[in-house]
Amino acid sequence: MKIYGSTISPFVRKAVVFAEEKRLAVELVPTAPGDTAPAFRAISPFGQIPAMVDGDYALSDSSAIIAYLEAEHPEPALIPADARLRGQTIWFDEMADTVIFATGRTMLFNRVVGPLLRGVPGDAAAADRAERDQWPPILAYLEQAVTGRDFLVGNGFTLADIAVTSALASSLHATAPIEAAGHPELARYLDRMLARPAFARRLAAERGFIAKVRSKVG
């Protein structure tokens, strides 16, 4: 199976980690969003990442890829069958995409992706506003959501944990670490999630890449 994109993107990381937690072999094909290569556009007509090729089947969009993988490889189950738990899981997935990373994207693009990876000036004021006004309520909500719990939904690891951790991990490339002094339960939860091999391996590569680029840019 090939997944096209960069795991600095939470959507790409979410799809890759989901596949690896399914114990599937995944080849990550480095691809930037908007890439115009005909082979990539045949898989992702609008140039979005991630895109996937699995044998003779191709698909783009992280949610579509995850739905396919869960149906094609039902064990271990990462989306609960129980209606209420499934609803919660999909809610956290959507929250990660549309709330957590909506704020994280502002910080990540203006502090890392724009100035370091694309060579365009970032809007430092916009990143600062997002960090000051929008980030704290997100962390406060997640602190409450994981208090006294090992996982976000039910009693096991699910897509909810993958999606929220992916969105946080991308955002944390561009903002301060989540400290135990301010958010002890969230810090504990995130440390446990990021220690999982699928996350740890990808994040080590991302941090190394960003550090290398940063050293060149100065």
mmCIF file of N, CA, C and O in Angstrom, residues 6-10 12-14 16-17 28 108 112 117 166 169-173 198-213:
data_model
loop_
_atom_site.group_PDB
_atom_site.id
_atom_site.type_symbol
_atom_site.label_atom_id
_atom_site.label_comp_id
_atom_site.label_asym_id
_atom_site.label_seq_id
_atom_site.Cartn_x
_atom_site.Cartn_y
_atom_site.Cartn_z
ATOM 1 N N SER A 6 2.862 14.063 3.126
ATOM 2 C CA SER A 6 3.880 14.282 4.160
ATOM 3 C C SER A 6 3.185 14.179 5.499
ATOM 4 O O SER A 6 2.119 14.784 5.702
ATOM 5 N N THR A 7 3.780 13.449 6.443
ATOM 6 C CA THR A 7 3.119 13.279 7.732
ATOM 7 C C THR A 7 3.228 14.502 8.631
ATOM 8 O O THR A 7 2.715 14.484 9.755
ATOM 9 N N ILE A 8 3.839 15.584 8.160
ATOM 10 C CA ILE A 8 3.704 16.849 8.866
ATOM 11 C C ILE A 8 2.232 17.266 8.830
ATOM 12 O O ILE A 8 1.729 17.918 9.733
ATOM 13 N N SER A 9 1.537 16.861 7.765
ATOM 14 C CA SER A 9 0.090 17.040 7.678
ATOM 15 C C SER A 9 -0.600 16.067 8.631
ATOM 16 O O SER A 9 -0.343 14.863 8.577
ATOM 17 N N PRO A 10 -1.508 16.543 9.489
ATOM 18 C CA PRO A 10 -2.195 15.621 10.390
ATOM 19 C C PRO A 10 -3.085 14.637 9.651
ATOM 20 O O PRO A 10 -3.339 13.531 10.127
ATOM 21 N N VAL A 12 -2.467 13.250 6.659
ATOM 22 C CA VAL A 12 -1.612 12.171 6.154
ATOM 23 C C VAL A 12 -1.167 11.283 7.305
ATOM 24 O O VAL A 12 -1.224 10.046 7.227
ATOM 25 N N ARG A 13 -0.715 11.899 8.404
ATOM 26 C CA ARG A 13 -0.271 11.105 9.556
ATOM 27 C C ARG A 13 -1.410 10.234 10.068
ATOM 28 O O ARG A 13 -1.219 9.080 10.427
ATOM 29 N N LYS A 14 -2.613 10.798 10.123
ATOM 30 C CA LYS A 14 -3.766 10.033 10.603
ATOM 31 C C LYS A 14 -3.974 8.776 9.754
ATOM 32 O O LYS A 14 -4.173 7.683 10.303
ATOM 33 N N VAL A 16 -1.752 7.233 7.787
ATOM 34 C CA VAL A 16 -0.607 6.326 7.895
ATOM 35 C C VAL A 16 -0.632 5.581 9.229
ATOM 36 O O VAL A 16 -0.443 4.358 9.286
ATOM 37 N N VAL A 17 -0.854 6.312 10.323
ATOM 38 C CA VAL A 17 -0.891 5.666 11.634
ATOM 39 C C VAL A 17 -2.059 4.690 11.715
ATOM 40 O O VAL A 17 -1.913 3.586 12.258
ATOM 41 N N LEU A 28 5.263 5.369 2.456
ATOM 42 C CA LEU A 28 4.917 6.784 2.346
ATOM 43 C C LEU A 28 5.668 7.380 1.159
ATOM 44 O O LEU A 28 6.899 7.331 1.107
ATOM 45 N N LEU A 108 1.034 26.490 12.344
ATOM 46 C CA LEU A 108 1.981 25.671 11.585
ATOM 47 C C LEU A 108 2.360 26.342 10.274
ATOM 48 O O LEU A 108 3.545 26.387 9.909
ATOM 49 N N VAL A 112 6.096 27.597 10.319
ATOM 50 C CA VAL A 112 6.936 26.508 9.813
ATOM 51 C C VAL A 112 6.784 26.327 8.307
ATOM 52 O O VAL A 112 7.752 26.470 7.554
ATOM 53 N N LEU A 117 9.428 25.892 4.664
ATOM 54 C CA LEU A 117 9.268 24.878 3.618
ATOM 55 C C LEU A 117 8.885 25.462 2.265
ATOM 56 O O LEU A 117 9.174 24.854 1.236
ATOM 57 N N SER A 166 -2.926 13.157 16.176
ATOM 58 C CA SER A 166 -2.327 13.647 14.932
ATOM 59 C C SER A 166 -2.467 15.157 14.808
ATOM 60 O O SER A 166 -1.514 15.857 14.432
ATOM 61 N N ALA A 169 -0.127 16.758 17.325
ATOM 62 C CA ALA A 169 1.283 16.585 16.965
ATOM 63 C C ALA A 169 1.700 17.569 15.881
ATOM 64 O O ALA A 169 2.790 18.154 15.946
ATOM 65 N N SER A 170 0.857 17.758 14.870
ATOM 66 C CA SER A 170 1.192 18.727 13.829
ATOM 67 C C SER A 170 1.240 20.135 14.394
ATOM 68 O O SER A 170 2.144 20.919 14.089
ATOM 69 N N SER A 171 0.275 20.464 15.232
ATOM 70 C CA SER A 171 0.246 21.800 15.828
ATOM 71 C C SER A 171 1.474 22.050 16.688
ATOM 72 O O SER A 171 2.014 23.169 16.720
ATOM 73 N N LEU A 172 1.939 21.013 17.383
ATOM 74 C CA LEU A 172 3.070 21.171 18.303
ATOM 75 C C LEU A 172 4.402 21.346 17.594
ATOM 76 O O LEU A 172 5.406 21.644 18.251
ATOM 77 N N HIS A 173 4.414 21.186 16.271
ATOM 78 C CA HIS A 173 5.612 21.576 15.525
ATOM 79 C C HIS A 173 5.779 23.091 15.545
ATOM 80 O O HIS A 173 6.844 23.599 15.187
ATOM 81 N N ALA A 198 3.890 3.636 15.957
ATOM 82 C CA ALA A 198 3.471 4.257 14.694
ATOM 83 C C ALA A 198 3.600 5.768 14.756
ATOM 84 O O ALA A 198 3.996 6.415 13.770
ATOM 85 N N PHE A 199 3.281 6.372 15.903
ATOM 86 C CA PHE A 199 3.458 7.809 16.064
ATOM 87 C C PHE A 199 4.928 8.157 16.258
ATOM 88 O O PHE A 199 5.443 9.103 15.638
ATOM 89 N N ALA A 200 5.610 7.446 17.137
ATOM 90 C CA ALA A 200 6.988 7.798 17.487
ATOM 91 C C ALA A 200 7.895 7.788 16.265
ATOM 92 O O ALA A 200 8.724 8.691 16.075
ATOM 93 N N ARG A 201 7.748 6.784 15.422
ATOM 94 C CA ARG A 201 8.596 6.662 14.236
ATOM 95 C C ARG A 201 8.384 7.835 13.278
ATOM 96 O O ARG A 201 9.342 8.433 12.775
ATOM 97 N N ARG A 202 7.134 8.170 13.027
ATOM 98 C CA ARG A 202 6.834 9.252 12.081
ATOM 99 C C ARG A 202 7.264 10.606 12.631
ATOM 100 O O ARG A 202 7.824 11.433 11.908
ATOM 101 N N LEU A 203 7.004 10.840 13.915
ATOM 102 C CA LEU A 203 7.339 12.140 14.486
ATOM 103 C C LEU A 203 8.839 12.362 14.566
ATOM 104 O O LEU A 203 9.319 13.484 14.386
ATOM 105 N N ALA A 204 9.596 11.308 14.811
ATOM 106 C CA ALA A 204 11.050 11.454 14.828
ATOM 107 C C ALA A 204 11.553 11.918 13.465
ATOM 108 O O ALA A 204 12.421 12.802 13.373
ATOM 109 N N ALA A 205 11.005 11.338 12.405
ATOM 110 C CA ALA A 205 11.408 11.734 11.055
ATOM 111 C C ALA A 205 10.993 13.173 10.756
ATOM 112 O O ALA A 205 11.766 13.945 10.161
ATOM 113 N N GLU A 206 9.794 13.556 11.179
ATOM 114 C CA GLU A 206 9.322 14.924 10.934
ATOM 115 C C GLU A 206 10.200 15.950 11.650
ATOM 116 O O GLU A 206 10.598 16.968 11.067
ATOM 117 N N ARG A 207 10.488 15.676 12.921
ATOM 118 C CA ARG A 207 11.302 16.629 13.687
ATOM 119 C C ARG A 207 12.696 16.752 13.100
ATOM 120 O O ARG A 207 13.259 17.855 13.046
ATOM 121 N N GLY A 208 13.241 15.636 12.661
ATOM 122 C CA GLY A 208 14.554 15.683 12.033
ATOM 123 C C GLY A 208 14.542 16.499 10.756
ATOM 124 O O GLY A 208 15.457 17.295 10.499
ATOM 125 N N PHE A 209 13.500 16.320 9.961
ATOM 126 C CA PHE A 209 13.386 17.067 8.710
ATOM 127 C C PHE A 209 13.242 18.561 8.969
ATOM 128 O O PHE A 209 13.934 19.388 8.341
ATOM 129 N N ILE A 210 12.376 18.935 9.893
ATOM 130 C CA ILE A 210 12.177 20.354 10.191
ATOM 131 C C ILE A 210 13.456 20.974 10.741
ATOM 132 O O ILE A 210 13.833 22.093 10.366
ATOM 133 N N ALA A 211 14.148 20.265 11.620
ATOM 134 C CA ALA A 211 15.400 20.785 12.179
ATOM 135 C C ALA A 211 16.444 20.983 11.082
ATOM 136 O O ALA A 211 17.180 21.978 11.083
ATOM 137 N N LYS A 212 16.509 20.050 10.138
ATOM 138 C CA LYS A 212 17.468 20.164 9.045
ATOM 139 C C LYS A 212 17.173 21.386 8.183
ATOM 140 O O LYS A 212 18.068 22.151 7.811
ATOM 141 N N VAL A 213 15.892 21.583 7.852
ATOM 142 C CA VAL A 213 15.515 22.735 7.041
ATOM 143 C C VAL A 213 15.773 24.027 7.796
ATOM 144 O O VAL A 213 16.290 25.007 7.252
#
